[in-house]
XYZ file of C-alpha atoms in Angstrom:
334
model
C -3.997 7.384 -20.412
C -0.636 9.010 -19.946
C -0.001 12.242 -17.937
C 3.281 13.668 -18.280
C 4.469 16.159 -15.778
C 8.062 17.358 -14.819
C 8.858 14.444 -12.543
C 7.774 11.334 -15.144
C 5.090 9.996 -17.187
C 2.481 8.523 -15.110
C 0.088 5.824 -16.561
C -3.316 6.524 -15.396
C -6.398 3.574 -15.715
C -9.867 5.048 -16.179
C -13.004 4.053 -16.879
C -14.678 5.128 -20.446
C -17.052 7.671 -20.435
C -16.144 8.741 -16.632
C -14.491 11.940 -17.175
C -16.826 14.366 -14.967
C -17.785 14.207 -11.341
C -15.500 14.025 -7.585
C -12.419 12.816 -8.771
C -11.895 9.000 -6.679
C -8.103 8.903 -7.328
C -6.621 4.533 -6.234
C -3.237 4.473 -5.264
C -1.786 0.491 -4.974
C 0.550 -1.526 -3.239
C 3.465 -3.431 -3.809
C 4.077 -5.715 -6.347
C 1.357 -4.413 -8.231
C -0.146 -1.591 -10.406
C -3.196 0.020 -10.789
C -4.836 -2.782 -12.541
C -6.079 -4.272 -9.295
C -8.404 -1.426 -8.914
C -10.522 -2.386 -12.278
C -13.467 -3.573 -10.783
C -13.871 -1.068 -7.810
C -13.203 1.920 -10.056
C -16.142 0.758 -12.659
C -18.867 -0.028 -9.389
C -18.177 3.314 -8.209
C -21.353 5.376 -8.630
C -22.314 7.888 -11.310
C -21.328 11.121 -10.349
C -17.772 10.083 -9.662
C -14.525 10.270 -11.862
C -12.257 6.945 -11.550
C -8.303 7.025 -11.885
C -6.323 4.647 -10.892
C -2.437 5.374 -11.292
C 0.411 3.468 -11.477
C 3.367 3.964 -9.152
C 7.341 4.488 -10.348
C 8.545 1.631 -11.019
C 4.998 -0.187 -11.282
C 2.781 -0.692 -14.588
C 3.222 1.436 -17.702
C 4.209 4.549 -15.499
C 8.377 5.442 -16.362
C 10.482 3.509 -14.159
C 12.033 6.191 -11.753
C 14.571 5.006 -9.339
C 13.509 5.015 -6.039
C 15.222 7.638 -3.407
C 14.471 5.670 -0.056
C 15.558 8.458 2.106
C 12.586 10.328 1.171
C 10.245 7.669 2.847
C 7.420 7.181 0.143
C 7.956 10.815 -1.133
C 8.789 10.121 -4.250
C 5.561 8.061 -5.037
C 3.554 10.955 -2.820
C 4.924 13.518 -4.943
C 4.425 11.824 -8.167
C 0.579 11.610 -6.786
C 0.079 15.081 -5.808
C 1.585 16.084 -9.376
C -0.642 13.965 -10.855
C -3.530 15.668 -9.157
C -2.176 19.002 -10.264
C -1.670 18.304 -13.552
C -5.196 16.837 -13.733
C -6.909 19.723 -11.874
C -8.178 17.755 -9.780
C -10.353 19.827 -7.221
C -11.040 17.958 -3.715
C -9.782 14.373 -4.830
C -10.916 11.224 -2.674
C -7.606 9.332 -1.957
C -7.986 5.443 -1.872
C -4.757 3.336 -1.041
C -4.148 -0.137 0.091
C -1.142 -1.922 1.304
C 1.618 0.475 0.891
C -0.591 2.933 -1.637
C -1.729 3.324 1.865
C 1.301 5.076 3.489
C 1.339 6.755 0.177
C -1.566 8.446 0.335
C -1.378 9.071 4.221
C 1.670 10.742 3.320
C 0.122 13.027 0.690
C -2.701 13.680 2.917
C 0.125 15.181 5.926
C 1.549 17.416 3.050
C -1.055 18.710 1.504
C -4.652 18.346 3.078
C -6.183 20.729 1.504
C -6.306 18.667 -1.966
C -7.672 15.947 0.193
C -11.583 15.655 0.533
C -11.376 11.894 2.090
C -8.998 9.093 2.409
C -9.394 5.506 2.761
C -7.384 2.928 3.532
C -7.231 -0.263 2.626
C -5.305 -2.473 5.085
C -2.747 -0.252 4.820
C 1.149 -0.425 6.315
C 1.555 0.958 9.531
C 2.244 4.700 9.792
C 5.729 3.708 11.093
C 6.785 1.699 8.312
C 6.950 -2.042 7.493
C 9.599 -3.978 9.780
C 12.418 -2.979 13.289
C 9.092 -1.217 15.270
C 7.879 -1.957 18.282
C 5.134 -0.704 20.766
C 2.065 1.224 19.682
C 4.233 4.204 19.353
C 6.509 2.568 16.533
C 9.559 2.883 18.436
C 12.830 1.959 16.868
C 13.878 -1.591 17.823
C 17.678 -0.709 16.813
C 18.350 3.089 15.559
C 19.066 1.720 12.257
C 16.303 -0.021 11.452
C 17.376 -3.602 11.854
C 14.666 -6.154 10.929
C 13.108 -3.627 8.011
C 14.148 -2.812 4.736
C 15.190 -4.551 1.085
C 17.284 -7.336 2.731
C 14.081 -8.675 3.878
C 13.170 -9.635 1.050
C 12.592 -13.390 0.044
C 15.252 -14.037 -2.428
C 13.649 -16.269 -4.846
C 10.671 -14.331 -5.204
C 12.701 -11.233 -6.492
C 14.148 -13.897 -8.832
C 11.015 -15.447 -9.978
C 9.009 -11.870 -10.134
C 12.260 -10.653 -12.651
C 11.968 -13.830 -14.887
C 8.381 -13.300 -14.799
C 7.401 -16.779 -13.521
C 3.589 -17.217 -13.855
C 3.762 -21.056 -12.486
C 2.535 -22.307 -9.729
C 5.718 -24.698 -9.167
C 6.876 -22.790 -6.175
C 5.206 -21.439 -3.161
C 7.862 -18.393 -4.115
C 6.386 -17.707 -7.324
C 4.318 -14.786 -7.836
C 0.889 -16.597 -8.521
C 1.067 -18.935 -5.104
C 2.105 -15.394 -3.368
C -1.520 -14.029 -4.386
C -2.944 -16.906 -3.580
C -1.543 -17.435 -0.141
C -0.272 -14.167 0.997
C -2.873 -11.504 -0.999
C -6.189 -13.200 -0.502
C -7.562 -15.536 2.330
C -9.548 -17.845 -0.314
C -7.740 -17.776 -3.527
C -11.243 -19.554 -5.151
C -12.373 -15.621 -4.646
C -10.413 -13.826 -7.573
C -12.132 -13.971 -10.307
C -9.387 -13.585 -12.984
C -6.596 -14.808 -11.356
C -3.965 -14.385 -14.017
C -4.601 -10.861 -15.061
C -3.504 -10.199 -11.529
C -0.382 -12.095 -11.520
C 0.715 -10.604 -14.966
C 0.401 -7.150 -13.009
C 2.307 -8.153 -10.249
C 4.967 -9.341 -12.789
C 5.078 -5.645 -14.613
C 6.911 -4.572 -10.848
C 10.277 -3.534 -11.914
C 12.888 -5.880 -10.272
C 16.537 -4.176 -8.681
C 18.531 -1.556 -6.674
C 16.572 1.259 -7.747
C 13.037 -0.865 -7.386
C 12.126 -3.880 -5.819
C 13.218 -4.380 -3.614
C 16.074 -2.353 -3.233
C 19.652 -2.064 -2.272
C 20.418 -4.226 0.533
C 22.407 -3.417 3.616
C 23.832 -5.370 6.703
C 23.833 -4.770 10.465
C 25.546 -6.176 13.220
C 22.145 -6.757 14.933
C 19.716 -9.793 14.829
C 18.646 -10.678 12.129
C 21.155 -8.671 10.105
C 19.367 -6.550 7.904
C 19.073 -2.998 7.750
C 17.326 -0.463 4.943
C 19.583 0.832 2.607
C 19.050 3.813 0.943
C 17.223 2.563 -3.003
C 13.946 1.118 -3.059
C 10.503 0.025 -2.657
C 11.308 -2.071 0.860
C 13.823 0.486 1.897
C 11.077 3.694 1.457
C 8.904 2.127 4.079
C 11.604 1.201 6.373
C 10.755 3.020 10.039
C 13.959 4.957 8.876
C 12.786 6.529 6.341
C 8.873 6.510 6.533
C 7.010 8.131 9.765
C 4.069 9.890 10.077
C 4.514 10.850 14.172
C 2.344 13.835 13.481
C -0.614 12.945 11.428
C -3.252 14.748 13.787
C -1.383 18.135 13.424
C -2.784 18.893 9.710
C -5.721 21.102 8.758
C -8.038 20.219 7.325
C -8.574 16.602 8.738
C -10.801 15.252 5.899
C -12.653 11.987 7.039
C -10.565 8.582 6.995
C -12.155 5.399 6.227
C -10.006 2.175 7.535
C -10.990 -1.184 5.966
C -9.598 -3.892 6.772
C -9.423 -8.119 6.187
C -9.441 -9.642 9.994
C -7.303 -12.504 8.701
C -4.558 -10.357 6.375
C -0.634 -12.394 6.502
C 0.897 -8.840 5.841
C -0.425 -6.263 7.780
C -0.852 -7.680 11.225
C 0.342 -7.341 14.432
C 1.149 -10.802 13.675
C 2.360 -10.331 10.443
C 4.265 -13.898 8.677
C 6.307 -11.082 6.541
C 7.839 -9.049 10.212
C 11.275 -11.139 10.556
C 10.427 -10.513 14.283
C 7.565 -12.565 14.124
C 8.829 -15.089 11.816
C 12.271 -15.532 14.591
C 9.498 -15.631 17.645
C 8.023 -18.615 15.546
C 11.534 -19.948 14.771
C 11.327 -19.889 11.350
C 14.247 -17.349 11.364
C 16.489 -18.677 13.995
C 18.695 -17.137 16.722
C 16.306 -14.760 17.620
C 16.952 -12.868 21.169
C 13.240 -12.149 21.684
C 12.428 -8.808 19.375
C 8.573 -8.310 19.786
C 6.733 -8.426 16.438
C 5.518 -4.835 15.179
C 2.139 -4.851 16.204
C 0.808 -3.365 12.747
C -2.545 -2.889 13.005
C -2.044 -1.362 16.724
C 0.590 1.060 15.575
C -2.282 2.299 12.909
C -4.934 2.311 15.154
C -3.493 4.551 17.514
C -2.336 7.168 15.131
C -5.847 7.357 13.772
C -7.092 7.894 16.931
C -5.161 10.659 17.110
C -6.222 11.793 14.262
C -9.590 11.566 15.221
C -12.003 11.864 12.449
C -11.893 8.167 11.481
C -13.710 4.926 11.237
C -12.202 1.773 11.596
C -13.833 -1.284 9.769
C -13.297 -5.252 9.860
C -14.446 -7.575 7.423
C -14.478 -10.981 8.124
C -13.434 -13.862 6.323
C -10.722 -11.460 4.048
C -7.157 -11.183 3.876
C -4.899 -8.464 2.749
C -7.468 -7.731 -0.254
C -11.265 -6.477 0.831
C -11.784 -4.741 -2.846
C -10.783 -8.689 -4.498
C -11.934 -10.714 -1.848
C -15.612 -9.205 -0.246
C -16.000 -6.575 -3.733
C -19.780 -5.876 -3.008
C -18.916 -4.748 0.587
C -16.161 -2.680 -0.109
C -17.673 -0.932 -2.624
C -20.892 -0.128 -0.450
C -18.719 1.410 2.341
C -15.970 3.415 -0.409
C -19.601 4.716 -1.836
C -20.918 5.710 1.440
C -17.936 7.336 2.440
C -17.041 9.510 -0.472
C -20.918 10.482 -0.666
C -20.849 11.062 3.470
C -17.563 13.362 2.618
């Protein structure tokens, strides 16, 4: 369905005949919509009301530029709209990758919509790239390492064309396989993912965003458009997650062996230059992801951390019966 409000028209996925019960609102990451949700939003218990939206920029929602120096305001605002315009009373907040940090960040604006959160390997509360130390300090003040110039070049070009080969470990399909899931043999319907991964809308204003230079190794820097420039460390910080009230309850899953989000992560240029695939690197520590996370939760106290084995970046594709037993438990437990 289609909910306009006074920002955009947002493109909502629901389940027929699940229009009554807690409202179980799925917020998704990057190159991606709210399509990747299907099968989690159907398993989710009676009593429950399934939406899954799709971000600016991603799906059939209207393709709003991106204003970078609002961190991922723009796609938190568009969410809390949505919940407004839906009346939706107490909503459970589910986000993974960066619908993560989106959700987080509509959580430290307005708890009181919130009744529980959880996160599915989510970014790290201090952005994606130019971090380092548990506390997400700034590597270089302007962000060097993060942001759209990060970006792998001929994926942009092969997610625009809307390549759904398999000629190039660039193109979008060998991305899910490699980079989304540990065991590619897991997704069930491969191509109905890749085709939403191609609906992300390529450029300045989207993915993944204007680029900018620094004088600094490895000479990028966010720039002020865009998907990779809204969760540069920049722009997107939550320092002060623990100060809200209410705290609703925070679920953390997470795949032990995720690429993305790690403290290890093959997609941190400071990782990549310590393995000297990026070269001339003068030592910058990899952002340690999952620590970063981890320690802001703990601040936040009313959490619970899990780790499946065996999974990726993708629990709800790659382990579906698990992570819908602990999303059930923990909206019920909320």
């Amino acid at each position: 369905m289609k909910v306009t409000t006074q920002r955009l028209s947002q493109h909502v996925h629901t389940v027929d005949g699940r229009t009554d019960g807690e409202p179980v609102l799925f917020v998704h990451g990057n190159v991606s919509s709210g399509a990747f949700w299907r099968d989690s939003m159907a398993a989710l218990p009676e009593g429950y009301r399934p939406l899954a939206v799709d971000l600016r920029g991603f799906g059939e929602t209207d393709p709003a530029p991106v204003d970078a120096t609002r961190g991922l305001r723009d796609y938190s605002d568009d969410v809390l709209e949505l919940v407004d315009a839906l009346g939706l009373d107490g909503v459970h907040l589910v986000g993974w990758s960066m619908g993560g940090g989106v959700v987080l960040q509509a959580l430290r604006d307005r708890p009181a919509v919130v009744r529980s959160v959880t996160l599915v390997n989510p970014i790290s509360p201090y952005g994606f790239g130019g971090t380092e130390g548990p506390d997400g300090r700034l590597t270089h003040p302007d962000g060097t390492g993060a942001g759209a110039g990060a970006a792998n070049p001929d994926f942009v070009t092969r997610l625009q064309a809307g390549d759904l080969s398999e000629e190039s470990p660039t193109s979008p399909r060998n991305v899910l396989r490699s980079s989304y899931v540990k065991d590619p043999a897991r997704l069930t319907d491969e191509d109905f993912y890749v085709r939403s991964m191609l609906t992300t809308r390529v450029g300045e204003a989207h993915y993944p965003g204007d680029a900018a230079t620094s004088g600094a190794w490895p000479g990028v820097a966010p720039g002020k458009t865009g998907v990779l420039n809204a969760i540069a460390p920049t722009h997107f910080r939550l320092d002060h997650l623990h100060e809200i009230h209410p705290r609703p309850p925070i679920l953390w899953i997470r795949g032990a062996d995720d690429l993305i989000v790690s403290d290890t992560s093959l997609f941190d240029l400071a990782h990549l230059g310590a393995l000297g695939v990026v070269p001339g690197s003068p030592g910058t520590p990899a952002q340690p992801m999952v620590t970063q996370t981890r320690t802001v939760l703990e601040r936040y106290g009313h959490y619970r951390e899990v780790v499946l084995d065996d999974c990726g970046h993708s629990p709800h594709l790659e382990h579906p019966a698990e992570f819908q037993r602990l999303l059930a438990d923990h909206v019920k437990d909320a």
